[in-house]
Every structure is written in structure tokens, then in C-alpha cells.
Short mmCIF file of C-alpha atoms in Angstrom, two decimals:
data_model
loop_
_atom_site.label_atom_id
_atom_site.label_comp_id
_atom_site.label_asym_id
_atom_site.label_seq_id
_atom_site.Cartn_x
_atom_site.Cartn_y
_atom_site.Cartn_z
CA MET B 1 71.42 135.40 121.45
CA THR B 2 70.88 137.75 118.52
CA THR B 3 67.24 138.53 117.75
CA LEU B 4 65.45 139.95 114.74
CA LYS B 5 65.01 143.17 116.71
CA ASP B 6 68.82 143.49 116.95
CA VAL B 7 69.15 143.03 113.18
CA ALA B 8 66.46 145.64 112.54
CA ALA B 9 68.17 148.14 114.86
CA LEU B 10 71.53 147.73 113.14
CA ALA B 11 69.94 148.05 109.70
CA GLY B 12 67.93 151.09 110.75
CA VAL B 13 64.56 149.59 109.84
CA SER B 14 61.52 148.33 111.69
CA THR B 15 61.33 144.74 112.89
CA ALA B 16 58.52 144.12 110.39
CA THR B 17 60.64 145.41 107.50
CA ALA B 18 63.59 143.28 108.62
CA SER B 19 61.34 140.23 108.68
CA LEU B 20 60.05 140.95 105.18
CA ALA B 21 63.57 141.52 103.88
CA LEU B 22 64.86 138.21 105.26
CA ASN B 23 61.86 136.24 104.08
CA GLY B 24 61.61 137.35 100.47
CA GLY B 25 58.88 139.88 101.15
CA PRO B 26 58.02 143.04 99.18
CA VAL B 27 60.83 145.44 100.08
CA ASN B 28 63.25 147.24 97.77
CA GLU B 29 66.53 145.49 97.02
CA LYS B 30 68.69 148.13 98.71
CA THR B 31 66.80 147.61 101.98
CA ARG B 32 66.96 143.83 101.59
CA GLU B 33 70.74 143.92 101.14
CA THR B 34 71.17 146.25 104.13
CA VAL B 35 69.17 143.90 106.36
CA LYS B 36 70.97 140.80 105.08
CA LYS B 37 74.33 142.49 105.70
CA ALA B 38 73.26 143.34 109.27
CA ALA B 39 72.07 139.77 109.85
CA LYS B 40 75.38 138.40 108.62
CA GLN B 41 77.36 140.85 110.76
CA LEU B 42 75.43 139.76 113.86
CA ASN B 43 75.51 136.05 112.93
CA TYR B 44 71.72 136.03 113.08
CA VAL B 45 70.12 132.64 112.45
CA PRO B 46 66.36 132.81 111.70
CA ASN B 47 64.05 130.56 113.68
CA LYS B 48 62.57 128.48 110.85
CA VAL B 49 59.89 126.92 113.03
CA GLY B 50 58.82 130.30 114.32
CA GLN B 51 58.72 131.69 110.80
CA MET B 52 56.52 128.85 109.64
CA LEU B 53 54.10 129.24 112.53
CA THR B 54 53.85 132.99 111.98
CA SER B 55 53.56 133.07 108.19
CA GLY B 56 52.26 129.62 107.33
CA ARG B 57 55.29 129.35 105.05
CA SER B 58 58.41 127.23 105.43
CA ASN B 59 60.50 129.38 103.06
CA THR B 60 61.78 126.10 101.64
CA ILE B 61 61.38 124.59 98.19
CA GLU B 62 62.32 121.13 96.96
CA LEU B 63 64.12 120.13 93.78
CA ILE B 64 63.19 116.58 92.80
CA ILE B 65 65.02 114.67 90.06
CA LEU B 66 63.13 111.66 88.74
CA THR B 67 65.23 108.83 87.39
CA ALA B 68 64.85 105.16 86.46
CA ASP B 69 66.45 102.13 88.10
CA GLU B 70 67.52 100.93 84.66
CA PHE B 71 69.80 103.95 84.13
CA PRO B 72 71.43 104.87 87.47
CA ASN B 73 74.52 106.36 85.81
CA ILE B 74 72.65 109.34 84.38
CA VAL B 75 72.69 110.98 87.81
CA ARG B 76 75.67 109.13 89.29
CA LYS B 77 78.28 109.52 86.54
CA THR B 78 77.36 112.79 84.86
CA SER B 79 77.02 116.38 86.06
CA LEU B 80 73.94 117.08 83.96
CA PHE B 81 72.15 118.89 86.78
CA TYR B 82 75.04 120.64 88.52
CA TYR B 83 74.64 123.93 86.66
CA LEU B 84 70.87 123.82 86.98
CA MET B 85 71.19 123.42 90.74
CA GLU B 86 73.54 126.42 90.81
CA GLY B 87 70.88 128.51 89.08
CA VAL B 88 68.20 127.38 91.52
CA LEU B 89 70.44 128.16 94.50
CA ALA B 90 71.32 131.60 93.11
CA ILE B 91 67.66 132.65 93.12
CA ALA B 92 66.94 130.92 96.42
CA ASP B 93 69.81 132.78 98.07
CA GLN B 94 68.53 136.12 96.77
CA ARG B 95 65.11 135.38 98.25
CA ASN B 96 66.41 133.81 101.48
CA VAL B 97 64.76 130.51 100.63
CA SER B 98 66.18 127.10 101.53
CA VAL B 99 66.36 124.29 98.98
CA ARG B 100 65.97 120.58 99.63
CA PHE B 101 67.16 118.04 97.06
CA ALA B 102 65.81 114.59 96.32
CA VAL B 103 66.42 111.92 93.68
CA LYS B 104 63.44 109.59 93.29
CA SER B 105 62.86 106.66 90.96
CA TYR B 106 59.83 106.20 88.74
CA ASP B 107 60.10 102.54 89.73
CA ASP B 108 59.61 103.28 93.43
CA PRO B 109 56.13 101.98 94.38
CA GLY B 110 55.96 104.72 97.00
CA LEU B 111 56.53 107.58 94.53
CA VAL B 112 52.96 108.89 94.51
CA THR B 113 52.84 108.61 98.30
CA TYR B 114 56.06 110.64 98.52
CA PHE B 115 54.47 113.50 96.60
CA ALA B 116 51.28 113.29 98.65
CA GLU B 117 53.28 113.49 101.87
CA LEU B 118 55.24 116.41 100.44
CA VAL B 119 51.98 118.34 100.21
CA GLY B 120 50.65 117.21 103.58
CA SER B 121 53.81 117.87 105.58
CA ARG B 122 53.87 121.61 104.79
CA MET B 123 57.65 121.42 105.12
CA VAL B 124 58.09 122.93 101.67
CA ASP B 125 56.13 125.67 99.91
CA GLY B 126 56.57 124.33 96.39
CA ALA B 127 58.58 121.98 94.21
CA ILE B 128 60.69 121.91 91.07
CA VAL B 129 60.24 118.52 89.42
CA ILE B 130 62.64 117.24 86.76
CA PRO B 131 61.13 114.28 84.89
CA GLN B 132 63.69 112.46 82.76
CA PHE B 133 61.75 109.67 81.11
CA ALA B 134 58.54 109.36 79.11
CA ARG B 135 56.61 107.72 81.93
CA ASP B 136 53.12 108.17 83.34
CA ALA B 137 52.99 111.51 85.16
CA ARG B 138 50.77 110.06 87.91
CA TYR B 139 53.22 111.43 90.50
CA ALA B 140 51.97 114.94 89.71
CA ARG B 141 48.36 114.13 90.60
CA PRO B 142 48.65 114.79 94.38
CA LEU B 143 50.29 118.15 93.63
CA GLN B 144 47.61 119.12 91.11
CA ASP B 145 44.72 117.98 93.30
CA ALA B 146 46.01 120.02 96.25
CA GLY B 147 46.76 123.13 94.19
CA PHE B 148 50.36 122.79 95.36
CA PRO B 149 52.80 125.09 93.50
CA PHE B 150 55.19 123.16 91.26
CA VAL B 151 57.09 123.70 88.02
CA LEU B 152 58.37 121.00 85.69
CA LEU B 153 61.38 120.99 83.40
CA ARG B 154 60.50 119.92 79.84
CA ALA B 155 56.87 119.74 80.91
CA ALA B 156 55.52 120.74 77.51
CA THR B 157 55.86 117.00 76.87
CA PHE B 158 53.01 116.39 79.30
CA GLY B 159 50.64 119.07 78.09
CA ASP B 160 50.19 122.80 78.42
CA ASP B 161 47.98 122.50 81.50
CA LEU B 162 51.09 122.04 83.67
CA ASN B 163 53.51 124.80 84.65
CA TYR B 164 56.83 124.32 82.88
CA VAL B 165 60.15 125.74 81.81
CA ASP B 166 61.17 124.19 78.49
CA MET B 167 64.80 123.73 77.43
CA GLY B 168 64.32 123.78 73.66
CA ASN B 169 65.86 120.39 72.89
CA SER B 170 64.40 120.13 69.39
CA HIS B 171 65.63 123.60 68.47
CA GLY B 172 69.11 122.92 69.82
CA ALA B 173 69.39 119.68 67.86
CA LYS B 174 68.21 121.48 64.72
CA LEU B 175 71.12 123.90 65.14
CA VAL B 176 73.48 120.91 65.08
CA ALA B 177 71.91 119.43 61.94
CA ASP B 178 72.01 122.78 60.14
CA LEU B 179 75.71 123.15 61.05
CA LEU B 180 76.61 119.69 59.75
CA VAL B 181 74.68 120.17 56.52
CA GLY B 182 76.32 123.57 56.09
CA CYS B 183 79.73 121.92 56.50
CA GLY B 184 78.90 119.53 53.66
CA ALA B 185 78.21 116.39 55.68
CA GLN B 186 76.14 113.93 53.63
CA ARG B 187 76.37 110.75 55.72
CA VAL B 188 75.67 111.41 59.38
CA GLY B 189 75.33 109.29 62.52
CA ILE B 190 73.78 109.93 65.92
CA ILE B 191 74.74 108.54 69.32
CA ASN B 192 71.66 109.19 71.41
CA GLY B 193 70.72 108.68 75.04
CA PRO B 194 68.24 106.05 76.26
CA ALA B 195 65.32 105.73 73.85
CA SER B 196 62.78 106.65 76.53
CA HIS B 197 64.70 109.64 77.91
CA LEU B 198 62.95 112.93 77.20
CA ASP B 199 66.14 114.69 76.10
CA ALA B 200 66.95 111.83 73.74
CA ILE B 201 63.46 111.82 72.23
CA GLU B 202 63.32 115.57 71.65
CA ARG B 203 66.89 115.90 70.39
CA GLU B 204 66.51 113.04 67.93
CA GLN B 205 63.26 114.47 66.59
CA GLY B 206 64.73 117.92 66.01
CA PHE B 207 67.98 116.57 64.59
CA THR B 208 66.61 114.01 62.13
CA ALA B 209 63.91 116.33 60.77
CA ALA B 210 66.42 119.12 60.06
CA LEU B 211 69.00 116.68 58.71
CA LEU B 212 66.59 115.22 56.17
CA ASP B 213 65.33 118.69 55.24
CA GLY B 214 68.94 119.57 54.47
CA GLY B 215 69.35 116.61 52.14
CA ALA B 216 71.72 114.54 54.30
CA ALA B 217 71.25 110.88 55.21
CA LEU B 218 71.15 109.36 58.70
CA VAL B 219 73.34 106.27 58.26
CA ALA B 220 73.86 105.19 61.88
CA LYS B 221 71.77 105.47 65.05
CA LEU B 222 72.86 104.02 68.39
CA ASN B 223 71.74 104.56 71.96
CA GLY B 224 73.95 105.04 75.01
CA ASP B 225 73.23 106.19 78.56
CA PHE B 226 74.83 109.66 78.43
CA THR B 227 78.16 108.39 79.86
CA ILE B 228 81.68 108.50 78.39
CA GLU B 229 81.80 104.71 78.30
CA SER B 230 78.63 104.41 76.25
CA GLY B 231 79.88 107.00 73.75
CA TYR B 232 83.12 105.06 73.35
CA ALA B 233 81.26 101.76 72.78
CA ALA B 234 78.82 103.31 70.30
CA MET B 235 81.62 104.91 68.28
CA ASP B 236 83.37 101.54 68.16
CA ARG B 237 80.30 100.04 66.49
CA ILE B 238 79.88 102.95 64.07
CA ALA B 239 83.54 102.81 63.01
CA ALA B 240 83.26 99.09 62.28
CA ARG B 241 81.41 100.08 59.10
CA LYS B 242 82.07 102.87 56.63
CA LEU B 243 82.87 105.97 58.65
CA PRO B 244 80.22 108.71 58.35
CA ASP B 245 81.13 112.33 57.66
CA ALA B 246 79.94 113.42 61.09
CA VAL B 247 78.37 112.10 64.30
CA PHE B 248 76.05 114.03 66.61
CA CYS B 249 76.29 112.86 70.22
CA ALA B 250 73.27 113.79 72.32
CA ASN B 251 75.46 114.92 75.20
CA ASP B 252 79.06 115.96 75.77
CA TYR B 253 80.04 112.92 77.82
CA MET B 254 79.19 110.55 74.99
CA ALA B 255 80.97 112.88 72.55
CA ALA B 256 84.08 112.73 74.74
CA GLY B 257 83.89 108.94 74.67
CA ALA B 258 83.54 108.97 70.88
CA ILE B 259 86.58 111.24 70.50
CA LYS B 260 88.59 109.02 72.86
CA PHE B 261 87.83 105.99 70.67
CA LEU B 262 88.69 107.82 67.44
CA ARG B 263 92.00 109.17 68.77
CA GLY B 264 92.94 105.68 69.91
CA ARG B 265 92.42 104.41 66.36
CA GLY B 266 94.31 107.25 64.72
CA ILE B 267 91.12 108.70 63.19
CA ARG B 268 91.41 112.49 63.05
CA VAL B 269 88.72 114.84 64.34
CA PRO B 270 87.53 116.90 62.49
CA ASP B 271 89.67 116.04 59.42
CA ASP B 272 88.30 112.49 59.02
CA ILE B 273 85.03 112.89 60.91
CA ALA B 274 83.29 115.78 62.67
CA ILE B 275 81.90 115.31 66.19
CA VAL B 276 79.28 117.54 67.86
CA GLY B 277 78.02 117.20 71.43
CA TYR B 278 75.24 118.75 73.50
CA ASP B 279 75.03 120.50 76.93
CA ASN B 280 78.30 122.54 76.95
CA ASN B 281 79.58 120.87 80.12
CA ASP B 282 83.14 121.45 81.39
CA ILE B 283 84.27 118.30 79.59
CA ALA B 284 83.62 120.06 76.26
CA THR B 285 86.82 122.09 76.70
CA ALA B 286 88.78 119.29 78.37
CA VAL B 287 88.85 117.01 75.31
CA ASP B 288 91.19 117.37 72.33
CA PRO B 289 90.01 118.76 70.00
CA GLU B 290 87.66 120.96 72.01
CA LEU B 291 84.05 120.10 71.40
CA THR B 292 81.54 121.94 69.26
CA THR B 293 78.33 121.63 71.24
CA VAL B 294 75.00 123.19 72.20
CA ASP B 295 74.77 125.27 75.36
CA ASN B 296 71.40 124.45 76.88
CA ARG B 297 71.95 127.21 79.47
CA PHE B 298 71.34 125.01 82.48
CA PHE B 299 72.19 127.84 84.90
CA ASP B 300 69.51 130.04 83.29
CA LEU B 301 67.08 127.11 83.38
CA GLY B 302 67.66 126.78 87.12
CA ARG B 303 67.07 130.48 87.66
CA GLU B 304 63.86 130.38 85.63
CA LEU B 305 62.58 127.30 87.45
CA ALA B 306 63.22 128.78 90.89
CA GLY B 307 62.08 132.30 90.06
CA ASN B 308 58.85 131.16 88.47
CA LEU B 309 58.11 128.70 91.26
CA LEU B 310 58.45 131.49 93.81
CA SER B 311 56.10 133.62 91.69
CA LEU B 312 53.54 130.82 91.88
CA ILE B 313 54.03 130.52 95.63
CA ASP B 314 53.64 134.29 96.08
CA GLN B 315 50.59 134.23 93.75
CA VAL B 316 52.24 136.78 91.47
CA THR B 317 51.27 134.48 88.60
CA ASP B 318 49.09 131.43 88.15
CA LYS B 319 50.69 130.11 84.95
CA VAL B 320 54.28 129.36 83.94
CA ALA B 321 55.16 128.57 80.32
CA VAL B 322 58.75 129.66 79.71
CA GLN B 323 61.18 128.80 76.91
CA VAL B 324 64.96 129.01 77.45
CA THR B 325 66.54 128.95 73.99
CA PRO B 326 69.77 126.93 73.58
CA GLU B 327 72.78 128.29 71.70
CA LEU B 328 75.33 126.69 69.38
CA VAL B 329 78.96 126.87 70.56
CA ILE B 330 81.53 126.39 67.78
CA ARG B 331 84.88 124.82 68.69
CA GLN B 332 87.46 122.62 66.95
CA SER B 333 85.66 119.26 66.68
CA CYS B 334 83.38 120.74 63.99
CA PRO B 335 84.42 124.19 62.79
CA ALA B 336 81.92 126.56 61.19
CA PRO B 337 81.58 126.23 57.39
#
């Protein structure tokens, strides 16, 4: 059985240095890569239990997505978090840290207990928490009380006393409104997500404020659940009245559904109506015409969440307040003015 001593010998370093390199410790990157290459060559598998007993660390973090029973399709039928998870895993792999994933419901009566047990079990060193809805943040209390390292996505919503990486929803939606106004749109609609979803709240606020500042009118507002089907149904209702100049869909799946409806009715995009989405998912380039959208840089968000959580765990910092700025991506569904 291959031991850490064997890995150290092949890498030409001490056993202590090999241990630090494989456990995210303070060694230079060249040494870390040499040790990791040696470990891979020897098929070395670290003893996680032994590591935890020696260091008091599990070298494991947990990514927890909070959802609501009322809207199961947000996680089930969309890939909203796929790119974010990729970003988290990219940093975790660099630091030789394992990642556990969990999807928990706000409606679960055992939610607070789950977080308390997360702290007490010592099976993870910290957590990334992704709240989706404007609900009571009581779940965070056991983490705060224990001084347990955790970082929230969109946490500016809950106050600056929590560690957060913000995704700039309001700014991204403002970019959409400015584009539509610049293209001459006067009558505009919005197909939003669930009214209590944090993305929906922030995107609507940023969009409507910028739209009105630009002199355009919001003539239709409907809510979906971020799925293709809900975008299709909402566009059906909007088209039953006088067609607006443009519609902003608060994610790409709903925009794809809206375009599907319009194409089926012979309504041309963007000639008859402009459509803009949000997220820059793969579906944005799979629809015809390709979708103008906002890239919320989910991969970068994942990297920031994981990197900053590990900085908290390592006590490199005691405060995380990071902004990842979204970017407008112009395609055919709403060309630039």
C-alpha cells in the first residue's frame, strides 16, 4: 500500500511538505504540483480519517442549495447551478478539498437542526449556502453562533454582517433595460421568476428603475418559475393583447419558451418583438434566433465562493464582501442599436 512517505520520496520533498502540498497548506505551487503528480503516479489515496485526527480538519466543504417545496422545478428542470458548481470544484481541486452537495428546503422543519448538526459533526470545515427565496434566514443562526465559516450567494440581501459573494442582479438587469431603450423600445414587458425568488426581486428592481429612467413604459409583467414551459405560457398571455416592442425574460429558459411560442405563431424575433434573457446558459445559443442575454459569470461566482470560504477557514480573512459584475452578451434576438 502506497504511503505518504512514498509520495514524498518520489517528489523529492519531506513527508511534512508532501502533507502540506496535498492538504492545501502553505507551499509554492510548483512544489504542490510536483507532489500531486507523484501521488497520482503512485495511485496514492489519502487517509481522510487520519488527516482529520491529525489536523482537526476534514478538508471537506459543503455546498447547500436552499429551495422551496412550491417551486421544485427550479433545481430539477434547469441547470442554473451547474456552472457555479464547476467553479467551486475547480478551486476545491486546486486545494485538494472535497465537496459535498445538498439541496434542502426552507419548508423542512428540520432545516435549522440540519445546520446545527453540520457544525457539530465536524465532517466539513465550512459551507457555501445558496439561498433562493426571501425567507427568514434563521438557518444561519447555528453557523453564526458557532463561528462556523460560511459564505452566502446574494447575501447582501440579508445584511452586510454576513459573508457574501454578490452576483449583481440589479446591475445586470439595468444593462438589459438600457439596451432596450437604446434600441427604441417604448412598450416593454417582463417575464419574471417567482415573486419571492431573490433573483426575480433584484432583477425586476434593477430593470424597472432603469426602464422608467429611460422613458419607456412597462406594459406587461408576468411571473413564471424559470422553466421553458412557464416562459411559453407567459408569452401566450402577453401576445393575447397588443404586442410590446420587447420582452425581458429573467432567465434564458423562460426566454427560450417565449421564442418557441412566438415562432409557432409566426411572430418574428427580433423584427416584430425583441427578446432578452438572463444567465447565458447553453440554451442561449441553441434557440433560433440566438439569445441576447446577461452573463452572470456563474463559473467565476463558484470560484469566488470556494476561494473566499477557504480563506475564512484558513483565517486568512475574517470578512468576505465580493461583487462579481455581470456582462451583457449581444446576439440576434435583440441586436445592439
